[in-house]
Coordinates of C-alpha atoms and ligand atoms in Angstrom, one line a residue:
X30 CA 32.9 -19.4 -3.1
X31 CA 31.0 -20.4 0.0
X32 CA 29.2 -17.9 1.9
X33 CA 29.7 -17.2 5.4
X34 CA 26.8 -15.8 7.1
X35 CA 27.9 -14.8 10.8
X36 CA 24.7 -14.6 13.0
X37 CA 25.5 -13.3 16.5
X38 CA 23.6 -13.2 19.6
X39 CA 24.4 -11.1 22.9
X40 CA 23.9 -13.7 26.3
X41 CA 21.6 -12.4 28.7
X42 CA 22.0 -8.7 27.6
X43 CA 20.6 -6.5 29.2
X44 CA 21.5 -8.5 32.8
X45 CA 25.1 -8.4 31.3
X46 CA 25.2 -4.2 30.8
X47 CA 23.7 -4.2 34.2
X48 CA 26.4 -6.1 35.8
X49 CA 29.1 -4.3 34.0
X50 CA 27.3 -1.4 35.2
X51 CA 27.1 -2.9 39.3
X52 CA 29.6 -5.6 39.3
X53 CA 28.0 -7.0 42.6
X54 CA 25.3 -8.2 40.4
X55 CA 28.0 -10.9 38.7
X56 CA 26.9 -14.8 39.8
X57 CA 23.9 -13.5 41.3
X58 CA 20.2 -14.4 39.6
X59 CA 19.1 -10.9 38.0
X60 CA 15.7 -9.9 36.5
X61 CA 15.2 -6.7 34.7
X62 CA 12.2 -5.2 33.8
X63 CA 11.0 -5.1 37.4
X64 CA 9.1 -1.8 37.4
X65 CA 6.6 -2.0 40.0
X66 CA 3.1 -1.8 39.0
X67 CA 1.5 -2.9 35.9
X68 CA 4.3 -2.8 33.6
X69 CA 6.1 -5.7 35.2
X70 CA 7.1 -7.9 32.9
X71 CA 10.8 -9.6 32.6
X72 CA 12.4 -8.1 29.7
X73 CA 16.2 -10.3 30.4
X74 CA 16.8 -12.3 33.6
X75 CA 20.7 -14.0 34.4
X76 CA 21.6 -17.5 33.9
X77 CA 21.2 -18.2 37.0
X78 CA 17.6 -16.9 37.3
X79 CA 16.3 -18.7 34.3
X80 CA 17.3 -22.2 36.1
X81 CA 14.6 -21.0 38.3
X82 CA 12.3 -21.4 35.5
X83 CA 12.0 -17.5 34.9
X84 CA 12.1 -16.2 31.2
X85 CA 11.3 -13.0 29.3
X86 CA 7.6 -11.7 29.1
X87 CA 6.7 -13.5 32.2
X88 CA 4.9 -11.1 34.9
X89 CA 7.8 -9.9 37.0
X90 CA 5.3 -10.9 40.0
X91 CA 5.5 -14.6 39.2
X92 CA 9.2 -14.2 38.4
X93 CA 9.4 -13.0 42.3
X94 CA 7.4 -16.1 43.5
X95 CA 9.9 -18.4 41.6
X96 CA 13.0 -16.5 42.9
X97 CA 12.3 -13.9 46.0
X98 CA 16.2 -13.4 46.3
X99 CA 16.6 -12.3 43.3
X100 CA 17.5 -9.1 42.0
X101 CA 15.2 -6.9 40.2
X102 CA 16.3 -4.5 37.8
X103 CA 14.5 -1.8 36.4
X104 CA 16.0 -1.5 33.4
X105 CA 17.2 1.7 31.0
X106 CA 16.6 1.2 27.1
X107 CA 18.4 4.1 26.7
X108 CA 21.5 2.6 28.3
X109 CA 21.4 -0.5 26.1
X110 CA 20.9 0.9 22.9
X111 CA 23.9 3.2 23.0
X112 CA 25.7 -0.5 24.1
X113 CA 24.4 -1.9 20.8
X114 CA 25.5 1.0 18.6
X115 CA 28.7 1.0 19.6
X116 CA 29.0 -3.1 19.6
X117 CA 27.4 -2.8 15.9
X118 CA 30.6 -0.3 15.5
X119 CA 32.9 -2.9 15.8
X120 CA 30.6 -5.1 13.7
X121 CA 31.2 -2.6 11.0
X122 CA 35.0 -2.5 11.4
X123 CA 35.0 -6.1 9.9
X124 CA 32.7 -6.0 7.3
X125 CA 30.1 -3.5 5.2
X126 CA 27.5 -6.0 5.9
X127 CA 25.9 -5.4 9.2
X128 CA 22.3 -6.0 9.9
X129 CA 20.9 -5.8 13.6
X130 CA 17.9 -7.7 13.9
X131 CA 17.2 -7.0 17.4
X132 CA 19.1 -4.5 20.1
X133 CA 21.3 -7.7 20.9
X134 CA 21.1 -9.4 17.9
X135 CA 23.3 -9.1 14.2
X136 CA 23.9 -11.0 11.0
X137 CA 27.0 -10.1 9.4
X138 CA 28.4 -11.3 5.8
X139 CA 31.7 -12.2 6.2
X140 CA 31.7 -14.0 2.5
X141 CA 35.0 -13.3 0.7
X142 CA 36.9 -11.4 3.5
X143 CA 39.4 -15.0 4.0
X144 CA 41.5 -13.8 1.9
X145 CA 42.0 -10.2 4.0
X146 CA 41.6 -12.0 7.4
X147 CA 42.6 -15.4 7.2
X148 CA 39.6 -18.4 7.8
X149 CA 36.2 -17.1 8.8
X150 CA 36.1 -19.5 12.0
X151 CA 38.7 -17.8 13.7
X152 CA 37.5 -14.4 11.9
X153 CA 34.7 -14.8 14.2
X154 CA 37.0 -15.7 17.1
X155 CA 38.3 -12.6 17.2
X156 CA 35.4 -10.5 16.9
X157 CA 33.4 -12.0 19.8
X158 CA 36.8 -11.2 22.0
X159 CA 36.9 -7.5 21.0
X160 CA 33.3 -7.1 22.4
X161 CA 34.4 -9.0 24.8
X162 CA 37.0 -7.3 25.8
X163 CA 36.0 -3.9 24.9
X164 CA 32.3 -4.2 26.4
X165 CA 32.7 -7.1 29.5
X166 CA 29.8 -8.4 27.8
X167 CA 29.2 -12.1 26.3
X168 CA 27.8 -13.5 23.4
X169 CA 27.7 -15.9 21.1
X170 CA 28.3 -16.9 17.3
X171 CA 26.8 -19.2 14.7
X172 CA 28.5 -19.6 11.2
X173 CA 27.2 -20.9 8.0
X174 CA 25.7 -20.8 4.7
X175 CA 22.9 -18.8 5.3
X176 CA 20.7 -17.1 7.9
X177 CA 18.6 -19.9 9.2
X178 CA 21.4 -22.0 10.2
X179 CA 23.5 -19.7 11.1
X180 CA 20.8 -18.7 13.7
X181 CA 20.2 -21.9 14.8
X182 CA 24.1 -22.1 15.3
X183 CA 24.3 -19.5 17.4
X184 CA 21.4 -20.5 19.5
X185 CA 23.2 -23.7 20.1
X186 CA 26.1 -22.6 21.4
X187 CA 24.5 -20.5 24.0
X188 CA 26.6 -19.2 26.5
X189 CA 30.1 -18.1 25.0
X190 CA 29.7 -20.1 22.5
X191 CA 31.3 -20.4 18.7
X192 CA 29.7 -22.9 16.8
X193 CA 30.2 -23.5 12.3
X194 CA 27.8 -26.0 10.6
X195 CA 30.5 -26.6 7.4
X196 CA 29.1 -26.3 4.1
X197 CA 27.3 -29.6 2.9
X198 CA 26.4 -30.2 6.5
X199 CA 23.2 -28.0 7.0
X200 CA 20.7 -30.9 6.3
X201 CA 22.4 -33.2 9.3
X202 CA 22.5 -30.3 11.2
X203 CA 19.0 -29.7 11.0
X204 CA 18.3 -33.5 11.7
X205 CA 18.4 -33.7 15.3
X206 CA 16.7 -30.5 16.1
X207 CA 13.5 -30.2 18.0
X208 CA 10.6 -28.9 15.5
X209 CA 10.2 -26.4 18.0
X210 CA 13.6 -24.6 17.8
X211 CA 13.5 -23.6 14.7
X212 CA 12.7 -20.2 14.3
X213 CA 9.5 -19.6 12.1
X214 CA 8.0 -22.8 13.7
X215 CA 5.7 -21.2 15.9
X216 CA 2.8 -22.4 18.5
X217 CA 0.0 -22.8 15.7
X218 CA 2.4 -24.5 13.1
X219 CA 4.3 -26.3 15.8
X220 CA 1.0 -28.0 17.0
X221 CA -0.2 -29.2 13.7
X222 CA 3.1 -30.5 13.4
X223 CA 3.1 -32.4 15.9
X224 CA -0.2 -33.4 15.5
X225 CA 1.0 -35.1 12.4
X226 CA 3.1 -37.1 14.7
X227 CA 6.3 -34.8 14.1
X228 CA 8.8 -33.8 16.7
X229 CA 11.8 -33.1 14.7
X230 CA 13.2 -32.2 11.6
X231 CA 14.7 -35.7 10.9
X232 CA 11.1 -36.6 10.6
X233 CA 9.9 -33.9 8.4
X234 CA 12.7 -34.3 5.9
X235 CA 11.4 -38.0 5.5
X236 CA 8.1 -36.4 3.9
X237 CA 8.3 -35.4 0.1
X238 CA 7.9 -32.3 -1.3
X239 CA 4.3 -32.4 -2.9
X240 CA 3.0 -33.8 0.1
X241 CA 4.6 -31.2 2.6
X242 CA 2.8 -28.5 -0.3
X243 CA -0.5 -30.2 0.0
X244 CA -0.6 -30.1 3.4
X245 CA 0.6 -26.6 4.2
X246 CA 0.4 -24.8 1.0
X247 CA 3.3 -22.0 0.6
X248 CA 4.2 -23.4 4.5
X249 CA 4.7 -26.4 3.1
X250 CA 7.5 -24.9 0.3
X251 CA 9.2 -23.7 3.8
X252 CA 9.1 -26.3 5.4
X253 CA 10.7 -28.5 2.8
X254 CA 13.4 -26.0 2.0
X255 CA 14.0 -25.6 5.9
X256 CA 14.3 -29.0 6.6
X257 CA 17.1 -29.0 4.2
X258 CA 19.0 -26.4 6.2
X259 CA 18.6 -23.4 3.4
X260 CA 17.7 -20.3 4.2
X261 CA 18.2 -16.8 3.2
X262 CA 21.3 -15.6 2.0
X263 CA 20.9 -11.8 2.0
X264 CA 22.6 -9.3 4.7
X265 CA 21.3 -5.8 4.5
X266 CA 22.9 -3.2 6.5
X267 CA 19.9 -0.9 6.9
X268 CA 21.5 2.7 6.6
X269 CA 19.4 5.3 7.4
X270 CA 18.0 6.7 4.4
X271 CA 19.6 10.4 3.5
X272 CA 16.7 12.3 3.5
X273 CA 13.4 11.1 5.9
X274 CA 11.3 12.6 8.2
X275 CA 9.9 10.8 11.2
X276 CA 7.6 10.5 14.4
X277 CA 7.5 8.1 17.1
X278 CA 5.8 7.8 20.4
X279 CA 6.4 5.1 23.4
X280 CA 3.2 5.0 25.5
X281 CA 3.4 4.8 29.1
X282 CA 1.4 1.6 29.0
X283 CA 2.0 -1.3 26.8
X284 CA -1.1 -2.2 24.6
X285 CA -2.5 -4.4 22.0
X286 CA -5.9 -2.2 21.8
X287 CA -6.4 -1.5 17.9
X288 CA -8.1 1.5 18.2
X289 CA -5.5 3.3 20.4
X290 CA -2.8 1.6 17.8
X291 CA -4.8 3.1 14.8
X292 CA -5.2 6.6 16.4
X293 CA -1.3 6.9 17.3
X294 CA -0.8 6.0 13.7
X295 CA -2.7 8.6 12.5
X296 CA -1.5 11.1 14.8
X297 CA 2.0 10.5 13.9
X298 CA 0.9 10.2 10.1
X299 CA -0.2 13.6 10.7
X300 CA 2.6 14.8 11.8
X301 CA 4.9 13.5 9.2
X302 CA 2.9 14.5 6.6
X303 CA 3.1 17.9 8.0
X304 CA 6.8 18.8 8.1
X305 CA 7.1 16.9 4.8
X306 CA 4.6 19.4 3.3
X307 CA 6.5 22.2 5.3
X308 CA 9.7 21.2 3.3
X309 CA 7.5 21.3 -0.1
X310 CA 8.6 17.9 -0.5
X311 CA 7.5 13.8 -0.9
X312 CA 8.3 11.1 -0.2
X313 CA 8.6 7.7 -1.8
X314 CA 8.7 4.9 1.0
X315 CA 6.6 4.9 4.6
X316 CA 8.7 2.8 7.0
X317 CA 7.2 1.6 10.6
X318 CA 8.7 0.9 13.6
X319 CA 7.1 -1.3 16.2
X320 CA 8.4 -2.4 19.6
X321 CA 6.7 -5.1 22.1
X322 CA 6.5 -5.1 25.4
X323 CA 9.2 -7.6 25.3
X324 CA 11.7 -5.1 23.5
X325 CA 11.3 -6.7 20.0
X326 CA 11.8 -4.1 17.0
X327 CA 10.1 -4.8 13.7
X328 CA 10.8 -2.5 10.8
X329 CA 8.8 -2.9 7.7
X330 CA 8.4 -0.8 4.6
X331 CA 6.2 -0.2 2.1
X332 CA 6.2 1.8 -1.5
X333 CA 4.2 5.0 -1.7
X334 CA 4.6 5.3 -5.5
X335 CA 5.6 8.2 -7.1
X336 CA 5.5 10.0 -3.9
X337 CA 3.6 11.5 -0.9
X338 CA 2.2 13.9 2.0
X339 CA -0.9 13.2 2.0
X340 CA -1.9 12.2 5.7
X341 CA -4.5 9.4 4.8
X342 CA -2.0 8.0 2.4
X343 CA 1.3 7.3 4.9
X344 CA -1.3 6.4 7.4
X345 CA -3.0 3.6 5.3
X346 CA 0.2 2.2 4.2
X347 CA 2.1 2.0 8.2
X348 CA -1.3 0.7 9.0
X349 CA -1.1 -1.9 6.2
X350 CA 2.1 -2.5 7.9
X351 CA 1.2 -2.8 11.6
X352 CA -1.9 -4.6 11.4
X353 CA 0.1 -8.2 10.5
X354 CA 2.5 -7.8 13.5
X355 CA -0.3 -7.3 15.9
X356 CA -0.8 -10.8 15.5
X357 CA 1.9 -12.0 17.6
X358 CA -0.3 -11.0 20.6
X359 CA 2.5 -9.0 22.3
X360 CA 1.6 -6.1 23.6
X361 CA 3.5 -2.9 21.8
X362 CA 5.6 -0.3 23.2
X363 CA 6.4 1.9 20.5
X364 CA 5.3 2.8 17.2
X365 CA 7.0 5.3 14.9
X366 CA 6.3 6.2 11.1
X367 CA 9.1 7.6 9.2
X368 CA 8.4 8.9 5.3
X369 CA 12.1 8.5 3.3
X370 CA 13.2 9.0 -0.1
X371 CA 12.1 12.3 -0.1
X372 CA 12.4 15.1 -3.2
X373 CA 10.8 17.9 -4.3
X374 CA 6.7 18.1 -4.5
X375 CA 7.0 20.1 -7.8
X376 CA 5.4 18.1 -10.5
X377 CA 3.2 16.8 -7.9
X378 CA 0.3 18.5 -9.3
X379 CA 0.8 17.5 -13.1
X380 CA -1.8 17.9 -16.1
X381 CA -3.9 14.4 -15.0
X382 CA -4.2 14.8 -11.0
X383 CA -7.6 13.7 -9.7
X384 CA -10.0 16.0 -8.9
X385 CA -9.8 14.6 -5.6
X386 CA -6.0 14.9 -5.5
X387 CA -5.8 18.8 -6.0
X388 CA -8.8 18.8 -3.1
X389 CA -6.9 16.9 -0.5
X390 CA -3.9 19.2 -1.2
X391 CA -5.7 22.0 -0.8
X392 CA -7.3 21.0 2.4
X393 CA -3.8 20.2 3.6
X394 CA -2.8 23.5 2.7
X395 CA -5.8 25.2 5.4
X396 CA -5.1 22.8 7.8
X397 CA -1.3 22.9 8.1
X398 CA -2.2 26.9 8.1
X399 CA -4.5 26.6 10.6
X400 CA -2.1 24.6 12.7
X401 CA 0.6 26.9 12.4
X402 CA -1.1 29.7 14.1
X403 CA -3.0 28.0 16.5
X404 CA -0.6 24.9 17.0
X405 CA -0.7 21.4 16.1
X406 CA -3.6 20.1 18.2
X407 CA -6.1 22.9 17.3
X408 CA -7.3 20.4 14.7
X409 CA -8.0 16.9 15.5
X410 CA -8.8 14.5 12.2
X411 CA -9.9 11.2 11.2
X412 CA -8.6 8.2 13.9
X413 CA -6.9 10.6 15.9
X414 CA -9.8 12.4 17.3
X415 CA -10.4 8.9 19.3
X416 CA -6.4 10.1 21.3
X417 CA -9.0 13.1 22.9
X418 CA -11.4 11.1 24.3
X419 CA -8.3 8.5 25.4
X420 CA -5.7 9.1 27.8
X421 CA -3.1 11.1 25.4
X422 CA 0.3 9.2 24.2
X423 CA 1.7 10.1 27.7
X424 CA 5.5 9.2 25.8
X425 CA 4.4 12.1 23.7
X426 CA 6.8 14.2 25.5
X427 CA 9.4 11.9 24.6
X428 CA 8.1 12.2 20.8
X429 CA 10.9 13.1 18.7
X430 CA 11.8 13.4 14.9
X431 CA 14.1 10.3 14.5
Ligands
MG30 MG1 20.3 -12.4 23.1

């Protein structure tokens, strides 16, 4: 059975909730994110303002030199993530598989449903014209055997687009693309691409397989496999998990300064591993949310073993977690840690805990004590002493169990 793999990508979203929001803003260039002051960078600009060369993450200053009669937008998250909910609603109405990778963006699994609704192309047809229809909004589709070229698809038929690469056709596909359009490629692997005197995958799939391994290592196995047009296969609807607890904080200003980063972290390690210790309970994975500047959500997750509360211990693993995706240089908006998977801490304390073990629990035990009658910030530990001496998470206010 071939596997359909939908991937599809709102156009120009958050312009397009604005307009349908202010329909004098339809046809005219838009650019949101324009909140004056340091925090001005474009989070979404119109069509019609990206032909003046603007794009996301640009300074919304330099956006305004390249387009003064524009219109600037300040933007509400708030706004566009109820939008995306309800669009991954309709998502859901069609198939079990539902995966948002971004506010705007989904991968949905459509494999097998021909059979209930008839062939997939025209599956997807009439999809995109319920949110259409329902929302005023438009996006656009790629179909195919897997994730990478379905997203390439949809990519390429940017604006309103519907685009199928059939099965058997993902490697001639992939031929003609630029190196630098495939997601995955990015500056540093683009450049030594193109050092090698390769500009697009026609070329690389010209180079063999041990060669592309020498070169690159595990890149290489990538590459080779990419230039093929396979990719991954699996769709997973993340559902919240039943029982989790979790913190997150959006800071007033975006930042990419490690030792603020490691300090929020703590703080909302902390506070985690306080109400799960307040339930009597552990839990078994620590999951952390990151958002850029540029409104990118990462969500990664990571085993705690049997089972935690133990501050230090969710801390080291969301920090395990963050570190990697500070490395796309993008300032960060948001962090949250969320402990799931949780059960009951009896047991916890069994015939073979370390010595240290039954000390950490009991020094949670004063401390959460402590806290309760004289509040939560009466004691300051570890990284998140460094918030005192810092401006505090000014989002904090915001902070809310999610
Ligand atoms: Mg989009």
């Amino acid at each position: 059975m071939d596997r359909h793999i939908v991937h599809i990508d709102m156009d120009a979203f958050f312009v397009s909730v604005e307009r349908t929001r202010d329909p004098s803003l339809i046809g005219k260039p838009v650019v949101v994110g324009a909140v004056e002051g340091s925090r001005g960078v474009v989070t979404s600009a119109s069509y019609e303002a990206r032909r003046y060369g603007i794009h996301s993450a640009m300074p919304v200053a330099a956006a305004r030199r390249l387009c003064p009669h524009a219109v600037f937008v300040p933007g509400s998250l708030g706004v566009y993530s109820r939008v995306s909910r309800a669009i991954r609603g309709i998502f859901e109405t069609w198939s079990p598989l539902v995966e948002m990778t971004s506010i705007d963006e989904a991968y949905i699994d459509l494999t097998g449903f021909d059979r209930c609704y008839g062939p997939v192309l025209g599956t997807v047809d009439r999809i995109l014209r319920q949110v259409r229809e329902t929302f005023g909004l438009e996006l656009s589709a790629g179909v195919a055997t897997n994730r990478l070229v379905a997203k390439i698809a949809s990519k390429t038929a940017k604006p309103s687009g519907l685009l199928r690469v059939l099965p058997g056709c993902e490697e001639a596909f992939m031929a003609t693309l630029p190196l630098g359009r495939v997601p995955g490629v990015g500056d540093s692997l683009g450049a030594r691409l193109s050092g090698l005197g390769l500009s697009t995958v026609g070329e690389l799939q010209r180079l063999d397989h041990d060669l592309l391994v020498r070169v690159f290592g595990a890149t290489g196995e990538w590459l080779y496999a990419m230039a093929r047009g396979k990719g991954g296969l699996r769709v997973e609807s993340e559902r919240p998990p039943a029982k989790s607890v979790g913190h997150s904080v959006t800071f007033s200003e975006d930042t990419v300064d490690r030792r603020f980063l490691d300090g929020v972290l703590y703080h909302l390690a902390e506070k985690v591993g306080a109400r799960v210790r307040r339930k009597g309970m552990v839990g078994k994975t620590v999951t952390l949310r990151l958002r850029y500047s540029d409104f990118k959500t990462v969500t990664r997750a990571a085993s705690a073993g049997a089972g935690t509360n133990c501050d230090s211990e969710i801390f080291e693993k969301a920090r395990a977690l963050m570190l990697p995706l500070l490395e796309r240089r993008v300032r960060v908006r948001l962090l949250g840690v969320t402990l799931s998977g949780l059960r009951p801490a009896d047991g916890q304390l069994g015939l073979f805990t370390a010595g240290s073990q039954v000390r950490s629990l009991r020094f949670y035990r004063t401390l959460d004590r402590l806290r309760e009658k004289y509040g939560f910030s009466s004691v300051r530990k570890g990284r998140a002493i460094w918030l005192e001496n810092w401006r505090r998470p000014s989002g904090e206010a915001r902070q809310k169990a999610v």
